[in-house]
């Protein structure tokens, strides 16, 4: 949360962001909230902001991923990403290559802005097949091939523009903090 905000101001911004996302994506406020609760723990550990978590929640629920399966899948992705950045090695190389970046650039991006690194990975995963690769093999290589995890990541990657858009919209709505007022008017 931005420095200097009280708990009630943070709650107000979260509410405004959820309303804005619910009004602008194919999901509901309750679905976004449910998803955000499942992503919140692992997301905050890797440095995602409240706006990042809400944006991802809106995107994922908009493509028909349910909160239980998607929350588990993306929490697993967050942990794998963080572990690979900490340890380096082949897993990190695979995440970076899928994201179309060098290991150094991907690691720095993840440390500085985890949401953008996740977005780059989801976007890159969506392009694997068109670049002549196997998405299933990439997920297998990353240890993310369990059915629920694979399904959630494939759905997200097939709508990577939506994922990117929801992250941007959420950050804007969080800063603007006026969707609740507009809704009540």
mmCIF file of N, CA and C in Angstrom, residues 25-166:
data_model
loop_
_atom_site.group_PDB
_atom_site.id
_atom_site.type_symbol
_atom_site.label_atom_id
_atom_site.label_comp_id
_atom_site.label_asym_id
_atom_site.label_seq_id
_atom_site.Cartn_x
_atom_site.Cartn_y
_atom_site.Cartn_z
ATOM 1 N N UNK A 25 -14.736 -5.307 -16.637
ATOM 2 C CA UNK A 25 -14.325 -6.636 -17.082
ATOM 3 C C UNK A 25 -15.485 -7.602 -16.928
ATOM 4 N N UNK A 26 -15.390 -8.741 -17.591
ATOM 5 C CA UNK A 26 -16.469 -9.734 -17.595
ATOM 6 C C UNK A 26 -16.425 -10.576 -16.327
ATOM 7 N N UNK A 27 -16.604 -9.895 -15.209
ATOM 8 C CA UNK A 27 -16.581 -10.552 -13.911
ATOM 9 C C UNK A 27 -17.419 -9.723 -12.947
ATOM 10 N N UNK A 28 -17.563 -10.218 -11.745
ATOM 11 C CA UNK A 28 -18.320 -9.484 -10.728
ATOM 12 C C UNK A 28 -17.394 -9.081 -9.585
ATOM 13 N N UNK A 29 -17.868 -8.135 -8.810
ATOM 14 C CA UNK A 29 -17.104 -7.687 -7.658
ATOM 15 C C UNK A 29 -16.851 -8.831 -6.678
ATOM 16 N N UNK A 30 -17.857 -9.688 -6.491
ATOM 17 C CA UNK A 30 -17.678 -10.798 -5.539
ATOM 18 C C UNK A 30 -16.652 -11.812 -6.049
ATOM 19 N N UNK A 31 -16.628 -12.054 -7.362
ATOM 20 C CA UNK A 31 -15.619 -12.969 -7.918
ATOM 21 C C UNK A 31 -14.215 -12.388 -7.768
ATOM 22 N N UNK A 32 -14.070 -11.097 -8.000
ATOM 23 C CA UNK A 32 -12.770 -10.447 -7.843
ATOM 24 C C UNK A 32 -12.319 -10.552 -6.386
ATOM 25 N N UNK A 33 -13.220 -10.262 -5.469
ATOM 26 C CA UNK A 33 -12.889 -10.324 -4.040
ATOM 27 C C UNK A 33 -12.483 -11.723 -3.619
ATOM 28 N N UNK A 34 -13.239 -12.716 -4.077
ATOM 29 C CA UNK A 34 -12.934 -14.101 -3.731
ATOM 30 C C UNK A 34 -11.569 -14.504 -4.254
ATOM 31 N N UNK A 35 -11.293 -14.136 -5.494
ATOM 32 C CA UNK A 35 -10.000 -14.453 -6.103
ATOM 33 C C UNK A 35 -8.873 -13.750 -5.356
ATOM 34 N N UNK A 36 -9.068 -12.479 -5.053
ATOM 35 C CA UNK A 36 -8.041 -11.690 -4.383
ATOM 36 C C UNK A 36 -7.689 -12.276 -3.011
ATOM 37 N N UNK A 37 -8.689 -12.805 -2.309
ATOM 38 C CA UNK A 37 -8.417 -13.429 -1.020
ATOM 39 C C UNK A 37 -7.508 -14.638 -1.189
ATOM 40 N N UNK A 38 -7.672 -15.362 -2.267
ATOM 41 C CA UNK A 38 -6.852 -16.554 -2.502
ATOM 42 C C UNK A 38 -5.445 -16.199 -2.993
ATOM 43 N N UNK A 39 -5.313 -15.093 -3.711
ATOM 44 C CA UNK A 39 -3.995 -14.676 -4.222
ATOM 45 C C UNK A 39 -3.213 -13.816 -3.229
ATOM 46 N N UNK A 40 -3.926 -13.238 -2.284
ATOM 47 C CA UNK A 40 -3.335 -12.242 -1.401
ATOM 48 C C UNK A 40 -2.110 -12.684 -0.631
ATOM 49 N N UNK A 41 -2.167 -13.850 -0.016
ATOM 50 C CA UNK A 41 -1.054 -14.304 0.814
ATOM 51 C C UNK A 41 0.230 -14.465 0.033
ATOM 52 N N UNK A 42 0.202 -15.320 -0.970
ATOM 53 C CA UNK A 42 1.404 -15.563 -1.782
ATOM 54 C C UNK A 42 1.781 -14.313 -2.571
ATOM 55 N N UNK A 43 0.780 -13.565 -3.017
ATOM 56 C CA UNK A 43 1.053 -12.359 -3.794
ATOM 57 C C UNK A 43 1.786 -11.303 -2.995
ATOM 58 N N UNK A 44 1.364 -11.092 -1.770
ATOM 59 C CA UNK A 44 2.034 -10.063 -0.967
ATOM 60 C C UNK A 44 3.448 -10.504 -0.582
ATOM 61 N N UNK A 45 3.675 -11.806 -0.416
ATOM 62 C CA UNK A 45 5.012 -12.303 -0.089
ATOM 63 C C UNK A 45 6.010 -11.989 -1.204
ATOM 64 N N UNK A 46 5.560 -12.049 -2.458
ATOM 65 C CA UNK A 46 6.484 -11.776 -3.571
ATOM 66 C C UNK A 46 6.505 -10.303 -3.968
ATOM 67 N N UNK A 47 5.749 -9.480 -3.258
ATOM 68 C CA UNK A 47 5.809 -8.041 -3.503
ATOM 69 C C UNK A 47 4.718 -7.470 -4.380
ATOM 70 N N UNK A 48 3.647 -8.227 -4.615
ATOM 71 C CA UNK A 48 2.543 -7.672 -5.386
ATOM 72 C C UNK A 48 1.791 -6.655 -4.535
ATOM 73 N N UNK A 49 1.366 -5.571 -5.155
ATOM 74 C CA UNK A 49 0.562 -4.571 -4.450
ATOM 75 C C UNK A 49 -0.886 -5.039 -4.406
ATOM 76 N N UNK A 50 -1.679 -4.356 -3.609
ATOM 77 C CA UNK A 50 -3.113 -4.663 -3.571
ATOM 78 C C UNK A 50 -3.726 -4.480 -4.957
ATOM 79 N N UNK A 51 -3.322 -3.436 -5.655
ATOM 80 C CA UNK A 51 -3.842 -3.189 -7.003
ATOM 81 C C UNK A 51 -3.445 -4.317 -7.958
ATOM 82 N N UNK A 52 -2.203 -4.812 -7.845
ATOM 83 C CA UNK A 52 -1.758 -5.924 -8.697
ATOM 84 C C UNK A 52 -2.613 -7.163 -8.462
ATOM 85 N N UNK A 53 -2.840 -7.487 -7.206
ATOM 86 C CA UNK A 53 -3.623 -8.674 -6.849
ATOM 87 C C UNK A 53 -5.052 -8.541 -7.358
ATOM 88 N N UNK A 54 -5.630 -7.365 -7.217
ATOM 89 C CA UNK A 54 -7.004 -7.152 -7.698
ATOM 90 C C UNK A 54 -7.069 -7.220 -9.223
ATOM 91 N N UNK A 55 -6.085 -6.641 -9.905
ATOM 92 C CA UNK A 55 -6.066 -6.692 -11.367
ATOM 93 C C UNK A 55 -5.946 -8.111 -11.885
ATOM 94 N N UNK A 56 -5.041 -8.880 -11.290
ATOM 95 C CA UNK A 56 -4.909 -10.290 -11.686
ATOM 96 C C UNK A 56 -6.197 -11.047 -11.404
ATOM 97 N N UNK A 57 -6.809 -10.763 -10.282
ATOM 98 C CA UNK A 57 -8.057 -11.441 -9.914
ATOM 99 C C UNK A 57 -9.155 -11.156 -10.937
ATOM 100 N N UNK A 58 -9.255 -9.906 -11.365
ATOM 101 C CA UNK A 58 -10.263 -9.537 -12.361
ATOM 102 C C UNK A 58 -10.005 -10.238 -13.689
ATOM 103 N N UNK A 59 -8.748 -10.257 -14.109
ATOM 104 C CA UNK A 59 -8.416 -10.895 -15.387
ATOM 105 C C UNK A 59 -8.704 -12.386 -15.344
ATOM 106 N N UNK A 60 -8.276 -13.035 -14.290
ATOM 107 C CA UNK A 60 -8.431 -14.487 -14.202
ATOM 108 C C UNK A 60 -9.895 -14.891 -14.091
ATOM 109 N N UNK A 61 -10.663 -14.171 -13.299
ATOM 110 C CA UNK A 61 -12.083 -14.519 -13.199
ATOM 111 C C UNK A 61 -12.824 -14.169 -14.485
ATOM 112 N N UNK A 62 -12.344 -13.187 -15.234
ATOM 113 C CA UNK A 62 -12.971 -12.814 -16.513
ATOM 114 C C UNK A 62 -12.826 -13.892 -17.582
ATOM 115 N N UNK A 63 -11.787 -14.714 -17.479
ATOM 116 C CA UNK A 63 -11.609 -15.780 -18.475
ATOM 117 C C UNK A 63 -12.154 -17.120 -17.967
ATOM 118 N N UNK A 64 -12.970 -17.061 -16.921
ATOM 119 C CA UNK A 64 -13.683 -18.250 -16.468
ATOM 120 C C UNK A 64 -12.918 -19.156 -15.518
ATOM 121 N N UNK A 65 -11.838 -18.667 -14.955
ATOM 122 C CA UNK A 65 -11.100 -19.468 -13.983
ATOM 123 C C UNK A 65 -11.752 -19.255 -12.625
ATOM 124 N N UNK A 66 -12.087 -20.347 -11.926
ATOM 125 C CA UNK A 66 -12.694 -20.148 -10.616
ATOM 126 C C UNK A 66 -11.626 -19.833 -9.580
ATOM 127 N N UNK A 67 -12.048 -19.164 -8.535
ATOM 128 C CA UNK A 67 -11.110 -18.651 -7.526
ATOM 129 C C UNK A 67 -10.322 -19.759 -6.847
ATOM 130 N N UNK A 68 -10.959 -20.872 -6.565
ATOM 131 C CA UNK A 68 -10.260 -21.946 -5.855
ATOM 132 C C UNK A 68 -9.128 -22.515 -6.703
ATOM 133 N N UNK A 69 -9.437 -22.918 -7.921
ATOM 134 C CA UNK A 69 -8.418 -23.507 -8.800
ATOM 135 C C UNK A 69 -7.387 -22.467 -9.212
ATOM 136 N N UNK A 70 -7.843 -21.296 -9.604
ATOM 137 C CA UNK A 70 -6.935 -20.252 -10.061
ATOM 138 C C UNK A 70 -6.065 -19.704 -8.952
ATOM 139 N N UNK A 71 -6.638 -19.587 -7.769
ATOM 140 C CA UNK A 71 -5.857 -19.114 -6.633
ATOM 141 C C UNK A 71 -4.719 -20.064 -6.309
ATOM 142 N N UNK A 72 -5.022 -21.348 -6.328
ATOM 143 C CA UNK A 72 -3.994 -22.365 -6.078
ATOM 144 C C UNK A 72 -2.939 -22.330 -7.179
ATOM 145 N N UNK A 73 -3.381 -22.270 -8.426
ATOM 146 C CA UNK A 73 -2.460 -22.280 -9.565
ATOM 147 C C UNK A 73 -1.525 -21.073 -9.536
ATOM 148 N N UNK A 74 -2.084 -19.900 -9.346
ATOM 149 C CA UNK A 74 -1.248 -18.713 -9.391
ATOM 150 C C UNK A 74 -0.390 -18.559 -8.141
ATOM 151 N N UNK A 75 -0.864 -19.037 -7.018
ATOM 152 C CA UNK A 75 -0.014 -19.048 -5.819
ATOM 153 C C UNK A 75 1.187 -19.956 -6.059
ATOM 154 N N UNK A 76 0.946 -21.085 -6.708
ATOM 155 C CA UNK A 76 2.038 -22.012 -7.042
ATOM 156 C C UNK A 76 3.015 -21.333 -8.013
ATOM 157 N N UNK A 77 2.484 -20.620 -9.017
ATOM 158 C CA UNK A 77 3.334 -19.885 -9.948
ATOM 159 C C UNK A 77 4.179 -18.855 -9.205
ATOM 160 N N UNK A 78 3.559 -18.097 -8.286
ATOM 161 C CA UNK A 78 4.289 -17.079 -7.533
ATOM 162 C C UNK A 78 5.457 -17.697 -6.780
ATOM 163 N N UNK A 79 5.200 -18.824 -6.107
ATOM 164 C CA UNK A 79 6.236 -19.491 -5.315
ATOM 165 C C UNK A 79 7.353 -20.010 -6.218
ATOM 166 N N UNK A 80 6.981 -20.623 -7.354
ATOM 167 C CA UNK A 80 7.988 -21.129 -8.302
ATOM 168 C C UNK A 80 8.849 -19.992 -8.838
ATOM 169 N N UNK A 81 8.210 -18.896 -9.222
ATOM 170 C CA UNK A 81 8.951 -17.748 -9.741
ATOM 171 C C UNK A 81 9.920 -17.207 -8.699
ATOM 172 N N UNK A 82 9.428 -16.982 -7.494
ATOM 173 C CA UNK A 82 10.274 -16.430 -6.432
ATOM 174 C C UNK A 82 11.442 -17.366 -6.135
ATOM 175 N N UNK A 83 11.160 -18.661 -6.060
ATOM 176 C CA UNK A 83 12.217 -19.636 -5.803
ATOM 177 C C UNK A 83 13.252 -19.666 -6.904
ATOM 178 N N UNK A 84 12.791 -19.570 -8.141
ATOM 179 C CA UNK A 84 13.744 -19.608 -9.261
ATOM 180 C C UNK A 84 14.612 -18.354 -9.290
ATOM 181 N N UNK A 85 14.038 -17.215 -8.968
ATOM 182 C CA UNK A 85 14.816 -15.975 -8.941
ATOM 183 C C UNK A 85 15.843 -16.031 -7.808
ATOM 184 N N UNK A 86 15.461 -16.601 -6.672
ATOM 185 C CA UNK A 86 16.396 -16.716 -5.538
ATOM 186 C C UNK A 86 17.537 -17.687 -5.824
ATOM 187 N N UNK A 87 17.211 -18.825 -6.466
ATOM 188 C CA UNK A 87 18.195 -19.894 -6.643
ATOM 189 C C UNK A 87 18.928 -19.856 -7.974
ATOM 190 N N UNK A 88 18.321 -19.240 -8.982
ATOM 191 C CA UNK A 88 18.920 -19.265 -10.314
ATOM 192 C C UNK A 88 18.752 -20.637 -10.942
ATOM 193 N N UNK A 89 19.553 -20.945 -11.933
ATOM 194 C CA UNK A 89 19.541 -22.260 -12.547
ATOM 195 C C UNK A 89 18.586 -22.400 -13.716
ATOM 196 N N UNK A 90 18.335 -23.655 -14.083
ATOM 197 C CA UNK A 90 17.549 -23.963 -15.282
ATOM 198 C C UNK A 90 16.107 -23.474 -15.204
ATOM 199 N N UNK A 91 15.518 -23.537 -14.024
ATOM 200 C CA UNK A 91 14.138 -23.085 -13.870
ATOM 201 C C UNK A 91 14.037 -21.589 -14.187
ATOM 202 N N UNK A 92 14.938 -20.809 -13.644
ATOM 203 C CA UNK A 92 14.951 -19.374 -13.923
ATOM 204 C C UNK A 92 15.220 -19.117 -15.408
ATOM 205 N N UNK A 93 16.134 -19.872 -15.990
ATOM 206 C CA UNK A 93 16.411 -19.722 -17.420
ATOM 207 C C UNK A 93 15.148 -19.958 -18.243
ATOM 208 N N UNK A 94 14.360 -20.947 -17.865
ATOM 209 C CA UNK A 94 13.130 -21.273 -18.604
ATOM 210 C C UNK A 94 12.083 -20.173 -18.448
ATOM 211 N N UNK A 95 11.933 -19.652 -17.208
ATOM 212 C CA UNK A 95 11.003 -18.538 -17.006
ATOM 213 C C UNK A 95 11.437 -17.335 -17.840
ATOM 214 N N UNK A 96 12.720 -17.015 -17.801
ATOM 215 C CA UNK A 96 13.238 -15.857 -18.541
ATOM 216 C C UNK A 96 13.066 -16.043 -20.044
ATOM 217 N N UNK A 97 13.431 -17.215 -20.553
ATOM 218 C CA UNK A 97 13.321 -17.474 -21.996
ATOM 219 C C UNK A 97 11.863 -17.400 -22.445
ATOM 220 N N UNK A 98 10.961 -17.959 -21.662
ATOM 221 C CA UNK A 98 9.534 -17.902 -22.002
ATOM 222 C C UNK A 98 9.051 -16.454 -22.017
ATOM 223 N N UNK A 99 9.600 -15.640 -21.126
ATOM 224 C CA UNK A 99 9.233 -14.221 -21.035
ATOM 225 C C UNK A 99 9.967 -13.350 -22.050
ATOM 226 N N UNK A 100 10.786 -13.995 -22.889
ATOM 227 C CA UNK A 100 11.557 -13.307 -23.926
ATOM 228 C C UNK A 100 12.530 -12.293 -23.335
ATOM 229 N N UNK A 101 13.225 -12.713 -22.277
ATOM 230 C CA UNK A 101 14.200 -11.846 -21.610
ATOM 231 C C UNK A 101 15.431 -12.650 -21.230
ATOM 232 N N UNK A 102 16.492 -11.926 -20.950
ATOM 233 C CA UNK A 102 17.676 -12.570 -20.383
ATOM 234 C C UNK A 102 17.374 -12.898 -18.919
ATOM 235 N N UNK A 103 18.163 -13.790 -18.364
ATOM 236 C CA UNK A 103 17.998 -14.150 -16.958
ATOM 237 C C UNK A 103 18.165 -12.922 -16.068
ATOM 238 N N UNK A 104 19.185 -12.128 -16.340
ATOM 239 C CA UNK A 104 19.434 -10.935 -15.536
ATOM 240 C C UNK A 104 18.286 -9.941 -15.590
ATOM 241 N N UNK A 105 17.788 -9.703 -16.794
ATOM 242 C CA UNK A 105 16.689 -8.747 -16.951
ATOM 243 C C UNK A 105 15.418 -9.250 -16.270
ATOM 244 N N UNK A 106 15.115 -10.540 -16.437
ATOM 245 C CA UNK A 106 13.918 -11.097 -15.827
ATOM 246 C C UNK A 106 14.026 -11.064 -14.302
ATOM 247 N N UNK A 107 15.179 -11.436 -13.763
ATOM 248 C CA UNK A 107 15.385 -11.419 -12.308
ATOM 249 C C UNK A 107 15.209 -10.021 -11.746
ATOM 250 N N UNK A 108 15.801 -9.049 -12.414
ATOM 251 C CA UNK A 108 15.683 -7.661 -11.952
ATOM 252 C C UNK A 108 14.231 -7.195 -12.009
ATOM 253 N N UNK A 109 13.540 -7.510 -13.103
ATOM 254 C CA UNK A 109 12.141 -7.124 -13.228
ATOM 255 C C UNK A 109 11.311 -7.745 -12.115
ATOM 256 N N UNK A 110 11.528 -9.033 -11.840
ATOM 257 C CA UNK A 110 10.763 -9.705 -10.789
ATOM 258 C C UNK A 110 11.010 -9.047 -9.433
ATOM 259 N N UNK A 111 12.245 -8.716 -9.147
ATOM 260 C CA UNK A 111 12.572 -8.093 -7.853
ATOM 261 C C UNK A 111 12.002 -6.677 -7.754
ATOM 262 N N UNK A 112 11.999 -5.945 -8.870
ATOM 263 C CA UNK A 112 11.535 -4.554 -8.870
ATOM 264 C C UNK A 112 10.024 -4.429 -9.038
ATOM 265 N N UNK A 113 9.430 -5.325 -9.824
ATOM 266 C CA UNK A 113 7.998 -5.231 -10.156
ATOM 267 C C UNK A 113 7.493 -6.629 -10.518
ATOM 268 N N UNK A 114 7.191 -7.408 -9.496
ATOM 269 C CA UNK A 114 6.795 -8.808 -9.701
ATOM 270 C C UNK A 114 5.603 -8.934 -10.648
ATOM 271 N N UNK A 115 4.655 -8.008 -10.575
ATOM 272 C CA UNK A 115 3.472 -8.080 -11.442
ATOM 273 C C UNK A 115 3.865 -7.996 -12.917
ATOM 274 N N UNK A 116 4.802 -7.118 -13.245
ATOM 275 C CA UNK A 116 5.237 -6.996 -14.637
ATOM 276 C C UNK A 116 5.976 -8.241 -15.104
ATOM 277 N N UNK A 117 6.737 -8.866 -14.212
ATOM 278 C CA UNK A 117 7.419 -10.117 -14.573
ATOM 279 C C UNK A 117 6.406 -11.230 -14.817
ATOM 280 N N UNK A 118 5.393 -11.312 -13.983
ATOM 281 C CA UNK A 118 4.345 -12.320 -14.162
ATOM 282 C C UNK A 118 3.600 -12.055 -15.464
ATOM 283 N N UNK A 119 3.304 -10.797 -15.730
ATOM 284 C CA UNK A 119 2.637 -10.415 -16.974
ATOM 285 C C UNK A 119 3.489 -10.804 -18.182
ATOM 286 N N UNK A 120 4.794 -10.561 -18.107
ATOM 287 C CA UNK A 120 5.695 -10.935 -19.212
ATOM 288 C C UNK A 120 5.703 -12.447 -19.421
ATOM 289 N N UNK A 121 5.692 -13.193 -18.328
ATOM 290 C CA UNK A 121 5.659 -14.651 -18.437
ATOM 291 C C UNK A 121 4.355 -15.122 -19.064
ATOM 292 N N UNK A 122 3.230 -14.595 -18.614
ATOM 293 C CA UNK A 122 1.913 -14.987 -19.159
ATOM 294 C C UNK A 122 1.845 -14.637 -20.646
ATOM 295 N N UNK A 123 2.326 -13.455 -21.007
ATOM 296 C CA UNK A 123 2.346 -13.039 -22.416
ATOM 297 C C UNK A 123 3.235 -13.967 -23.232
ATOM 298 N N UNK A 124 4.422 -14.258 -22.717
ATOM 299 C CA UNK A 124 5.342 -15.161 -23.416
ATOM 300 C C UNK A 124 4.790 -16.562 -23.555
ATOM 301 N N UNK A 125 4.131 -17.041 -22.513
ATOM 302 C CA UNK A 125 3.528 -18.368 -22.566
ATOM 303 C C UNK A 125 2.472 -18.429 -23.675
ATOM 304 N N UNK A 126 1.753 -17.334 -23.860
ATOM 305 C CA UNK A 126 0.743 -17.263 -24.915
ATOM 306 C C UNK A 126 1.331 -17.300 -26.316
ATOM 307 N N UNK A 127 2.623 -16.994 -26.446
ATOM 308 C CA UNK A 127 3.272 -16.958 -27.755
ATOM 309 C C UNK A 127 4.111 -18.196 -28.053
ATOM 310 N N UNK A 128 4.232 -19.099 -27.099
ATOM 311 C CA UNK A 128 5.089 -20.276 -27.275
ATOM 312 C C UNK A 128 4.684 -21.081 -28.508
ATOM 313 N N UNK A 129 3.396 -21.379 -28.633
ATOM 314 C CA UNK A 129 2.924 -22.222 -29.745
ATOM 315 C C UNK A 129 3.165 -21.540 -31.085
ATOM 316 N N UNK A 130 2.854 -20.242 -31.188
ATOM 317 C CA UNK A 130 3.040 -19.538 -32.467
ATOM 318 C C UNK A 130 4.525 -19.408 -32.828
ATOM 319 N N UNK A 131 5.394 -19.544 -31.821
ATOM 320 C CA UNK A 131 6.833 -19.515 -32.078
ATOM 321 C C UNK A 131 7.404 -20.915 -32.310
ATOM 322 N N UNK A 132 6.526 -21.895 -32.494
ATOM 323 C CA UNK A 132 6.959 -23.243 -32.833
ATOM 324 C C UNK A 132 7.263 -24.142 -31.639
ATOM 325 N N UNK A 133 6.941 -23.697 -30.437
ATOM 326 C CA UNK A 133 7.209 -24.501 -29.251
ATOM 327 C C UNK A 133 5.963 -25.190 -28.735
ATOM 328 N N UNK A 134 6.141 -25.924 -27.668
ATOM 329 C CA UNK A 134 5.039 -26.626 -27.012
ATOM 330 C C UNK A 134 4.779 -25.992 -25.649
ATOM 331 N N UNK A 135 3.602 -25.412 -25.504
ATOM 332 C CA UNK A 135 3.214 -24.821 -24.232
ATOM 333 C C UNK A 135 3.198 -25.872 -23.134
ATOM 334 N N UNK A 136 2.721 -27.069 -23.470
ATOM 335 C CA UNK A 136 2.674 -28.155 -22.490
ATOM 336 C C UNK A 136 4.080 -28.515 -22.015
ATOM 337 N N UNK A 137 5.048 -28.499 -22.937
ATOM 338 C CA UNK A 137 6.422 -28.821 -22.555
ATOM 339 C C UNK A 137 7.016 -27.745 -21.648
ATOM 340 N N UNK A 138 6.714 -26.490 -21.945
ATOM 341 C CA UNK A 138 7.197 -25.396 -21.101
ATOM 342 C C UNK A 138 6.663 -25.579 -19.680
ATOM 343 N N UNK A 139 5.364 -25.851 -19.571
ATOM 344 C CA UNK A 139 4.775 -26.018 -18.244
ATOM 345 C C UNK A 139 5.336 -27.247 -17.534
ATOM 346 N N UNK A 140 5.601 -28.297 -18.298
ATOM 347 C CA UNK A 140 6.233 -29.500 -17.728
ATOM 348 C C UNK A 140 7.627 -29.161 -17.207
ATOM 349 N N UNK A 141 8.405 -28.442 -17.998
ATOM 350 C CA UNK A 141 9.762 -28.050 -17.607
ATOM 351 C C UNK A 141 9.771 -27.199 -16.332
ATOM 352 N N UNK A 142 8.721 -26.414 -16.154
ATOM 353 C CA UNK A 142 8.639 -25.522 -15.000
ATOM 354 C C UNK A 142 8.001 -26.182 -13.777
ATOM 355 N N UNK A 143 7.571 -27.432 -13.927
ATOM 356 C CA UNK A 143 6.907 -28.103 -12.810
ATOM 357 C C UNK A 143 5.517 -27.554 -12.560
ATOM 358 N N UNK A 144 4.884 -27.059 -13.617
ATOM 359 C CA UNK A 144 3.554 -26.461 -13.516
ATOM 360 C C UNK A 144 2.543 -27.206 -14.394
ATOM 361 N N UNK A 145 2.681 -28.512 -14.487
ATOM 362 C CA UNK A 145 1.835 -29.267 -15.414
ATOM 363 C C UNK A 145 0.648 -29.965 -14.749
ATOM 364 N N UNK A 146 0.444 -29.777 -13.439
ATOM 365 C CA UNK A 146 -0.736 -30.357 -12.809
ATOM 366 C C UNK A 146 -1.977 -29.790 -13.491
ATOM 367 N N UNK A 147 -3.017 -30.574 -13.606
ATOM 368 C CA UNK A 147 -4.173 -30.220 -14.433
ATOM 369 C C UNK A 147 -4.736 -28.837 -14.095
ATOM 370 N N UNK A 148 -5.020 -28.557 -12.836
ATOM 371 C CA UNK A 148 -5.611 -27.263 -12.463
ATOM 372 C C UNK A 148 -4.650 -26.108 -12.750
ATOM 373 N N UNK A 149 -3.395 -26.333 -12.452
ATOM 374 C CA UNK A 149 -2.389 -25.292 -12.678
ATOM 375 C C UNK A 149 -2.245 -25.038 -14.171
ATOM 376 N N UNK A 150 -2.093 -26.110 -14.921
ATOM 377 C CA UNK A 150 -1.935 -25.995 -16.371
ATOM 378 C C UNK A 150 -3.139 -25.297 -17.003
ATOM 379 N N UNK A 151 -4.357 -25.695 -16.609
ATOM 380 C CA UNK A 151 -5.563 -25.096 -17.172
ATOM 381 C C UNK A 151 -5.618 -23.602 -16.891
ATOM 382 N N UNK A 152 -5.334 -23.216 -15.667
ATOM 383 C CA UNK A 152 -5.376 -21.791 -15.307
ATOM 384 C C UNK A 152 -4.343 -20.991 -16.081
ATOM 385 N N UNK A 153 -3.141 -21.510 -16.193
ATOM 386 C CA UNK A 153 -2.090 -20.790 -16.920
ATOM 387 C C UNK A 153 -2.376 -20.722 -18.412
ATOM 388 N N UNK A 154 -2.927 -21.790 -18.976
ATOM 389 C CA UNK A 154 -3.273 -21.767 -20.400
ATOM 390 C C UNK A 154 -4.384 -20.766 -20.686
ATOM 391 N N UNK A 155 -5.395 -20.728 -19.832
ATOM 392 C CA UNK A 155 -6.479 -19.755 -20.022
ATOM 393 C C UNK A 155 -5.954 -18.329 -19.908
ATOM 394 N N UNK A 156 -5.132 -18.094 -18.898
ATOM 395 C CA UNK A 156 -4.578 -16.745 -18.717
ATOM 396 C C UNK A 156 -3.710 -16.356 -19.912
ATOM 397 N N UNK A 157 -2.891 -17.299 -20.389
ATOM 398 C CA UNK A 157 -1.984 -16.967 -21.494
ATOM 399 C C UNK A 157 -2.735 -16.763 -22.805
ATOM 400 N N UNK A 158 -3.897 -17.394 -22.957
ATOM 401 C CA UNK A 158 -4.677 -17.192 -24.186
ATOM 402 C C UNK A 158 -5.365 -15.830 -24.192
ATOM 403 N N UNK A 159 -5.383 -15.182 -23.047
ATOM 404 C CA UNK A 159 -5.979 -13.844 -22.930
ATOM 405 C C UNK A 159 -4.974 -12.879 -22.308
ATOM 406 N N UNK A 160 -3.725 -12.949 -22.765
ATOM 407 C CA UNK A 160 -2.665 -12.152 -22.140
ATOM 408 C C UNK A 160 -2.909 -10.646 -22.265
ATOM 409 N N UNK A 161 -3.555 -10.201 -23.354
ATOM 410 C CA UNK A 161 -3.873 -8.774 -23.479
ATOM 411 C C UNK A 161 -4.824 -8.331 -22.370
ATOM 412 N N UNK A 162 -5.783 -9.181 -22.052
ATOM 413 C CA UNK A 162 -6.732 -8.910 -20.970
ATOM 414 C C UNK A 162 -5.999 -8.832 -19.633
ATOM 415 N N UNK A 163 -5.058 -9.739 -19.432
ATOM 416 C CA UNK A 163 -4.273 -9.774 -18.203
ATOM 417 C C UNK A 163 -3.512 -8.461 -18.035
ATOM 418 N N UNK A 164 -2.837 -8.029 -19.082
ATOM 419 C CA UNK A 164 -2.079 -6.779 -19.064
ATOM 420 C C UNK A 164 -3.003 -5.592 -18.824
ATOM 421 N N UNK A 165 -4.123 -5.578 -19.517
ATOM 422 C CA UNK A 165 -5.088 -4.490 -19.393
ATOM 423 C C UNK A 165 -5.660 -4.396 -17.977
ATOM 424 N N UNK A 166 -5.974 -5.534 -17.384
ATOM 425 C CA UNK A 166 -6.540 -5.535 -16.032
ATOM 426 C C UNK A 166 -5.533 -5.026 -15.009
#
